Coordinates of C-alpha atoms in Angstrom, one line a residue:
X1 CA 8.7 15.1 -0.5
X2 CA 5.2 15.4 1.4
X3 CA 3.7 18.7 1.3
X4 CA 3.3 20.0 4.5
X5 CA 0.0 21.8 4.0
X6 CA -1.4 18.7 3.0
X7 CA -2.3 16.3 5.5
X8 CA -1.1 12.2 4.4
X9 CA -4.2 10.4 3.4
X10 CA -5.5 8.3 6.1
X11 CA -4.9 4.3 5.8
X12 CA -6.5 1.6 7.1
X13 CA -5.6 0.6 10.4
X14 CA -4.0 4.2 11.5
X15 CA -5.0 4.8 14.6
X16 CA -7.2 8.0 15.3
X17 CA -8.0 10.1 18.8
X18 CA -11.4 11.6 19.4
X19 CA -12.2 14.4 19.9
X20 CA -15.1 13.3 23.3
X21 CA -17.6 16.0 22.1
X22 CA -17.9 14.7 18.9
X23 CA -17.8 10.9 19.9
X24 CA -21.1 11.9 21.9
X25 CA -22.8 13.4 19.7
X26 CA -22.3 10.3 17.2
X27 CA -23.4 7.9 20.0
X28 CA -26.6 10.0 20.6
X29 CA -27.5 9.0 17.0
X30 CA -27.1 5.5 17.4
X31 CA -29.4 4.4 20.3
X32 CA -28.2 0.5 19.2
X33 CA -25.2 1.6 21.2
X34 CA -26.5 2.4 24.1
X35 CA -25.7 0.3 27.4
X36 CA -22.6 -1.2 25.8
X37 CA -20.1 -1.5 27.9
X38 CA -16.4 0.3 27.6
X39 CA -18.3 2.3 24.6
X40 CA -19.7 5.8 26.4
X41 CA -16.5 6.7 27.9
X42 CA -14.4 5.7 25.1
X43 CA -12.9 8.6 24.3
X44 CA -12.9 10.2 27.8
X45 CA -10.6 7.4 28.7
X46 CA -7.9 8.6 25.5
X47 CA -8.5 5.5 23.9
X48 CA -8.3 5.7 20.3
X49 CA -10.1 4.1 17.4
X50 CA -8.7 2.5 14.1
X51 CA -9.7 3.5 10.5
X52 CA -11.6 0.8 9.1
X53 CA -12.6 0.0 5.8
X54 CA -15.5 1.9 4.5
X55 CA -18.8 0.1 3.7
X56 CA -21.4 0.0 0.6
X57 CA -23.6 3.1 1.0
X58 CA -21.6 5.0 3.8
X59 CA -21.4 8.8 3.6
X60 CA -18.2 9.6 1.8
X61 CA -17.6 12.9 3.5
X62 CA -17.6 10.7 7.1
X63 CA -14.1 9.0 8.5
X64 CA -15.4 5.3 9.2
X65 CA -13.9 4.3 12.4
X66 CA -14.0 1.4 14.6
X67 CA -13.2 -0.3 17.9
X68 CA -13.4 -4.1 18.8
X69 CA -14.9 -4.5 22.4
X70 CA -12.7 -7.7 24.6
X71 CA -13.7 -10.7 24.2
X72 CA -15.2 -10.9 27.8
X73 CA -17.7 -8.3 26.9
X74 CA -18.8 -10.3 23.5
X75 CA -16.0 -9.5 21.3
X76 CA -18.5 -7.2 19.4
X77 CA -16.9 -4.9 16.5
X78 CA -18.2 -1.3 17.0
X79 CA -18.6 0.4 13.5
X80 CA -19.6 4.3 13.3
X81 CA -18.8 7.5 11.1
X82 CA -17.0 10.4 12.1
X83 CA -16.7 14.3 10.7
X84 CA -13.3 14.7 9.6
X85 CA -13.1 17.4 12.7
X86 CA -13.6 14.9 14.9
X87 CA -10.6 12.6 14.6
X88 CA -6.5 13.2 15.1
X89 CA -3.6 11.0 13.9
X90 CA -2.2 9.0 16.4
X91 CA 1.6 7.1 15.8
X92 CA 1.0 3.5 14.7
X93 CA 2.4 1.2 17.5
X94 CA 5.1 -0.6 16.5
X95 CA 5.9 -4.5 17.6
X96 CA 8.8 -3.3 20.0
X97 CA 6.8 -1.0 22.0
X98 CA 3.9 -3.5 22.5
X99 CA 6.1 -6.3 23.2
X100 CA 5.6 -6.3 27.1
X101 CA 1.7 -6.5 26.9
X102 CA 2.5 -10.0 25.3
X103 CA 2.0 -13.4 27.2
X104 CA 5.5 -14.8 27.9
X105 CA 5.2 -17.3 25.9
X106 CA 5.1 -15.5 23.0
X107 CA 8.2 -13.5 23.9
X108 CA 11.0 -15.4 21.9
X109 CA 8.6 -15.5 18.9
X110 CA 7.8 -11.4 19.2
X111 CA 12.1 -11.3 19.5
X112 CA 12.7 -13.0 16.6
X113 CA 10.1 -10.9 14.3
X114 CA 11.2 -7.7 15.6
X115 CA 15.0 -8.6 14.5
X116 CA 13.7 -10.1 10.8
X117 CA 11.9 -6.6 10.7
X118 CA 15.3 -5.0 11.4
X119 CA 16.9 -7.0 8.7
X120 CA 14.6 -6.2 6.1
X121 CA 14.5 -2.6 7.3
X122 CA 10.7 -2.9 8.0
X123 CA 9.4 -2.0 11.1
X124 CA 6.3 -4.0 11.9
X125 CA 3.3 -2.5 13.7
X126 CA 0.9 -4.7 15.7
X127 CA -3.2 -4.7 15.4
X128 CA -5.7 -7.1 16.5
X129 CA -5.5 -8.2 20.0
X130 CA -2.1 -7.0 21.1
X131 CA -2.7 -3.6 20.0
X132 CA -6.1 -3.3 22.2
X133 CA -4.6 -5.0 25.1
X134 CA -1.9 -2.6 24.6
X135 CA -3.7 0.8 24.5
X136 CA -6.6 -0.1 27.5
X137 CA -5.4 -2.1 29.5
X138 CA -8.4 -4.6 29.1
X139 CA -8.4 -8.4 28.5
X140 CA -8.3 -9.0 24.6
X141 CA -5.4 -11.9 24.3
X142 CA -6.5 -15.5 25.6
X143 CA -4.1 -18.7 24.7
X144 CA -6.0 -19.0 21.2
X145 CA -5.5 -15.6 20.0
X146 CA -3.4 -14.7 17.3
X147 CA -0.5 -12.1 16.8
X148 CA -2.0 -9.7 13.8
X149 CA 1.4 -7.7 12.2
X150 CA 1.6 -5.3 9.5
X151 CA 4.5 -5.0 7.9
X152 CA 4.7 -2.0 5.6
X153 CA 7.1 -2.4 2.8
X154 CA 8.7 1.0 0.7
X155 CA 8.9 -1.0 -2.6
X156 CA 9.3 -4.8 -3.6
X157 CA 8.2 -7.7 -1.7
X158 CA 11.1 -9.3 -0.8
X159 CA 10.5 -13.5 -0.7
X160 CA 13.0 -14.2 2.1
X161 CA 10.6 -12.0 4.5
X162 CA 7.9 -14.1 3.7
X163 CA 10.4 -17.0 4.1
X164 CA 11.3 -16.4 7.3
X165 CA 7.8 -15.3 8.3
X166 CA 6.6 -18.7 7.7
X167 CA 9.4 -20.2 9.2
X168 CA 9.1 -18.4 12.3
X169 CA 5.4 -19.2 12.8
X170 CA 6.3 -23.2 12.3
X171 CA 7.9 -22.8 15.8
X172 CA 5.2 -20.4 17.6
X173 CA 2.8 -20.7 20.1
X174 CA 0.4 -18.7 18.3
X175 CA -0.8 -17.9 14.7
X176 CA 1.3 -14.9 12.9
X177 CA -1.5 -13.3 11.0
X178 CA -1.7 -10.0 9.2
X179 CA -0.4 -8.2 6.2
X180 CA 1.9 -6.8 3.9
X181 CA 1.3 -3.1 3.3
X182 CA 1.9 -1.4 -0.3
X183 CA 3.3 1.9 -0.2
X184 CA -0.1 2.8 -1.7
X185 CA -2.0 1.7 1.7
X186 CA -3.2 -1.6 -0.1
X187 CA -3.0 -4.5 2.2
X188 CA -2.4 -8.2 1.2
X189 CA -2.1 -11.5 3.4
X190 CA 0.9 -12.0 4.0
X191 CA 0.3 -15.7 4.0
X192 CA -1.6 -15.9 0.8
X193 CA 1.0 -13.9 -0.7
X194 CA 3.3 -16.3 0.3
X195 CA 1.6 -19.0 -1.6
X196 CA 1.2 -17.1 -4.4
X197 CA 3.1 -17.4 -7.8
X198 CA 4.0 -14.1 -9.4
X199 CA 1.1 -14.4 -12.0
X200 CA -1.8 -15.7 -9.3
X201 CA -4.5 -13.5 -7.8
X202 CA -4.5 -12.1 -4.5
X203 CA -7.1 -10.3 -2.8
X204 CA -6.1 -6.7 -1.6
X205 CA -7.8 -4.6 0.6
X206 CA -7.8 -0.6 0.7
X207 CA -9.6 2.0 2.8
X208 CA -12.4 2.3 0.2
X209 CA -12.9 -1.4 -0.8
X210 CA -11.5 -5.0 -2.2
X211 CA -9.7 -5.5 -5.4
X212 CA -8.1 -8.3 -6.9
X213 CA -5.0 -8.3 -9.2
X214 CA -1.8 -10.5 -10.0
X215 CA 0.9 -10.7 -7.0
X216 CA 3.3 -9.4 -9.4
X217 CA 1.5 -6.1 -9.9
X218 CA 2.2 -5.5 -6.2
X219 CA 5.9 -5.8 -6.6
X220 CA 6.2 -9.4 -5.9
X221 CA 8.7 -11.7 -7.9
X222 CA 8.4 -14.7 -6.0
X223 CA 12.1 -14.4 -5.8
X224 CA 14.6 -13.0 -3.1
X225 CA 14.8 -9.3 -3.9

């Protein structure tokens, strides 16, 4: 059972509030960031920011955050460091509640992953595109972008999700990317998973780096669990 005096580590992708103080004073110390659109007001607006993966020779003590700007306004990745102060939890949004933000076309595909989450007892949360266009309002989907999922998973991969993940792409109007989430916070690709045998290599991805390591060491059978 958590404890309750002790926060849950923070994972990548969870999505984090600022605090609009704070987020000023970090922009004042990046004058590369000044003039770019969307980015001054950011956190005036209530828009949130997602926990990224840290990079080679950042500050340990400092949360590295970041927000994508739309496509329109160059599509540039916006990377900074935040005290620990600075930054609340926000809920993940789940593929249900973003669902209406989605063209129409993708509507039956977004149905049909939603009910293989409910049969798997997975509830899959959306990033990328979806989730921006979502939260602000702004133009980030075009008729080439992707739907980006996580689907976090309480103990072994079970092949018939990845099954029926593939299957349900063949007929989409878009490409299903994203990843399958270890109950440690390590990501994998859900697609190169998928192609995996039990004793392959897959790349996995943390808060805090890369790391490599055989698909069955995540749990992963390459059988129907």
């Amino acid at each position: 059972m958590p404890d309750p005096l002790r926060p849950e580590p923070r994972r990548r992708h969870d999505l984090l509030d600022l605090e609009p103080d704070a987020w000023a004073a970090a922009l004042a110390a990046r004058p590369d960031l000044a003039g770019v659109p969307r980015v001054a007001d950011w956190a005036q607006r209530g828009w949130p920011v997602i926990l990224r993966r840290r990079n080679p020779g950042e500050a340990a003590g400092a949360v590295p955050v970041g927000l994508p700007l739309p496509p329109a306004e160059g599509k540039r990745r916006i990377g900074l460091g935040l005290p620990a102060a600075a930054v609340r939890p926000r809920p993940p949004v789940a593929l249900a509640q973003a669902s209406g933000t989605a063209p129409e076309a993708w509507r039956p595909t977004l149905a049909a992953l939603d009910a293989l989450g409910r049969r798997h007892g997975v509830a899959p949360r959306v990033f990328g595109g979806l989730l921006w266009q979502h939260l602000t309002g702004l133009a980030y989907l075009s008729d080439t972008s992707d739907l980006d999922l996580l689907w976090p998973v309480a103990g072994a991969i079970d092949r018939r999700l990845l099954d029926a993940l593939a299957a349900i792409e063949q007929a989409a109007p878009m490409r299903l990317d994203g990843e399958i989430v270890l109950p440690d916070g390590r990501g994998v690709n859900w697609r190169e998973l998928h192609a995996a045998s039990p004793d392959d290599t897959v790349l996995t991805k943390h808060r805090d780096g890369l790391a490599l390591c055989a698909a069955r060491a995540l749990g992963y059978a390459g059988e129907a669990a």
